[in-house]
Amino acid sequence: MINTVVVIEEGIGAFSLGFAAAGFQVTDAFVKDKRALDIYKNNIDGRIYEATLMELSPKEITDADIIAIDMMQMFPFRNSRRDLHQSTQFNKEPLKKVAEIIQQKNPLIFFLAMQKKMYKDSALLDILNEISHMGYHSNFKVLNSMEITGAPVTEEQLYVIGSRMSDYPYEFPIHMDKEETIPIRKFISSVEEDGWYYRINRDEIVESSKEDRFLCWRKDKYIECPYVGWNLIKKPLVRVNGIIRKLTHKEMAELKGFPRNFDLNISNKEWLYRMLVYAPNVLLVKYVAENLAQTPLRKLQISNDQKFSQIFKSYLQQKGGEIKRIAEYDIELDFAYAYRDLTVYFALKFYSSDFSVKQNLYKACKRLSKRRENTDCIVLAVANIVPTEVKEVCKLKYEIDIWDVKNFLWLFEEFIKIKNEFVAFLNYSTEIIEPEKPEPYIFDEIEKEPEEGGLKEKLLQIKSGSEQWHQYEKVCIEILKYILGDYLTLWYEQENTVNGMYRFDLCCKIKDGANQDFFNTIQQYFNTKYVVFEFKNYSEKITQKEIYTTEKYLYEKALRRVAIIISRKGADENALAAIRGSLRETGKLILCLSDKDILELIDIKQRNEQPTGAFLGAMLDDLLIHLEK
């Protein structure tokens, strides 16, 4: 599950880019300007609507885990220190509207960005006090872009985070100041710009050196500054190689954390300059949002894109070569991979549903195509099934190669553990998917024989008893991913129920389209979508005590009515009687597997003579046929 975000007053996309870079899914965005909407559509996937905060009815906002509102343009911008100390009565209506939306939509978290001048303002404090009565704990902090991103820009923004999760009052992460500021030349274009940028009044400029410098307006003149500061009227200048000109919109965007290939419509320069000045810093949004990933929203699992990246990088490391990081401000590419004399740049995508995948891939390839001039090869790695015709269009039109699930199944065949992890990670069955060799194939032809799993040996080497319970659990999960990975997904390990009373070892979700009799039966007749697993490294058979404990984890309204207990020697007679009693009286199904059963399931999988689910189906048949009144 990817945490969902709705963005209001989006501007040209800073919030959406920041949240996406932090691993969130922006489901809807609302902007107040058609020009901003067009820029957003040209660069960012997802639904976007033209509507302002004040126009929106809460009913028009889809449900989401997080509601994020960019309030940078809600109050007048100031350009002098004197203005910062002036007492001003702000219009409270936007803040009241925020409170109304939070009250009616009741998100788990609200996320606001606004200008520094609102820090501890009475209007903001009053609204936060009102929101606190709705059950939210709020925190706010002024963050400095240069301290966090290293970009040479003097910019401070106020972030306000509220959470209604009683066990999670949001705390801003402690950050370390960047040891060095990124040099000016990293952000400055070497291409000769439009003549508009060179129209300056040199009488307003005071130069004290010949070094590369920003020149910013102070009182009545431009003076040299090591860092750029924004001014809505007097645009900042830059001197490079002795030539002075206005800072370009693309350079401003990069200083704000937008990717280098972000497509800006520069036809209206004054409007775009204003939008960039007010835009939150993308990397700052990412920095704050990343800490939300540590909330209970995500503690059950690594987000899908991170898990996919982890699996793919494991494969690349096994193949040799070197994985290289991409510059922090590049949010299109994930990493570079040097193999032999070739460097390949990878962008990774995982779509949780098939909704608009085709259109999203075309947009992603269009953006990536702008990076080809600086790279040897770009591959878009997608953990979904991509139709052949889509791959062909992306290759012919954008010169971007796509590797999809069929290609990864072919590649990972060489390393059985990685393949098992990948198959178990997917939320659908791969039984009928035919593996295909990827193009381009960048590796040497098979350098070694596919490795053996050695799962039987791992299991048999573990000694019974409390000392090696964790090793037993770990190996059992690895085996389950091998024998049942095509039917189950999610794989939440060591989870507590919300009230903390119960803790089960593993919970898996039955994959959509897992067309196998046992899993079809438990979904249809036991009303279950999730299966609980318990692992007992006991030297003796488990007793009815373990059955009664496991039974407490099963709950109909949670679609969790089936459990499987794996132990060294299986269940004793009293435990089997308790299993029958639970099924008869509560309709909860508990199956017990021994090491002997697990070894047999490994054999079934290796022989590929019948589905491994059929073994569990036979156990269920036996239990139901012999169930007494």
CSV table of N, CA and C in Angstrom, one decimal, residues 63 94 153 161 165 181 223 256 279 295 370 437 445 534 612:
chain,number,residue,atom,x,y,z
A,63,ASP,N,-10.9,11.0,-0.6
A,63,ASP,CA,-10.3,10.6,0.7
A,63,ASP,C,-8.8,10.2,0.5
A,94,PRO,N,-8.6,31.9,4.5
A,94,PRO,CA,-8.0,30.6,4.0
A,94,PRO,C,-7.7,29.6,5.2
A,153,VAL,N,20.9,29.3,-1.9
A,153,VAL,CA,19.7,30.2,-1.9
A,153,VAL,C,19.3,30.4,-0.5
A,161,ILE,N,2.7,20.5,10.4
A,161,ILE,CA,2.3,19.1,10.3
A,161,ILE,C,1.4,18.8,11.4
A,165,MET,N,-3.1,10.7,14.9
A,165,MET,CA,-2.7,9.4,15.5
A,165,MET,C,-2.1,9.6,16.9
A,181,THR,N,28.3,24.4,0.5
A,181,THR,CA,27.3,24.9,-0.4
A,181,THR,C,27.6,24.5,-1.8
A,223,ILE,N,24.0,44.2,-5.2
A,223,ILE,CA,25.3,43.9,-4.6
A,223,ILE,C,25.6,42.5,-4.7
A,256,LYS,N,15.3,25.6,-6.8
A,256,LYS,CA,14.1,25.3,-6.1
A,256,LYS,C,13.9,23.8,-6.0
A,279,ALA,N,7.0,29.1,-5.1
A,279,ALA,CA,7.0,27.6,-5.1
A,279,ALA,C,7.7,27.1,-3.9
A,295,THR,N,5.9,6.9,10.1
A,295,THR,CA,4.6,6.8,10.9
A,295,THR,C,4.0,5.4,10.8
A,370,LYS,N,14.7,13.5,-22.6
A,370,LYS,CA,15.5,14.8,-22.5
A,370,LYS,C,16.8,14.6,-21.8
A,437,LYS,N,13.7,-12.5,-22.4
A,437,LYS,CA,15.0,-11.9,-22.3
A,437,LYS,C,14.9,-10.4,-22.6
A,445,GLU,N,26.8,-13.2,-21.4
A,445,GLU,CA,25.9,-14.3,-21.4
A,445,GLU,C,26.2,-15.2,-20.2
A,534,GLU,N,2.2,-18.5,11.9
A,534,GLU,CA,2.9,-18.6,13.1
A,534,GLU,C,4.0,-19.6,13.0
A,612,THR,N,1.5,-26.1,-5.5
A,612,THR,CA,1.7,-26.3,-4.0
A,612,THR,C,0.5,-26.1,-3.2
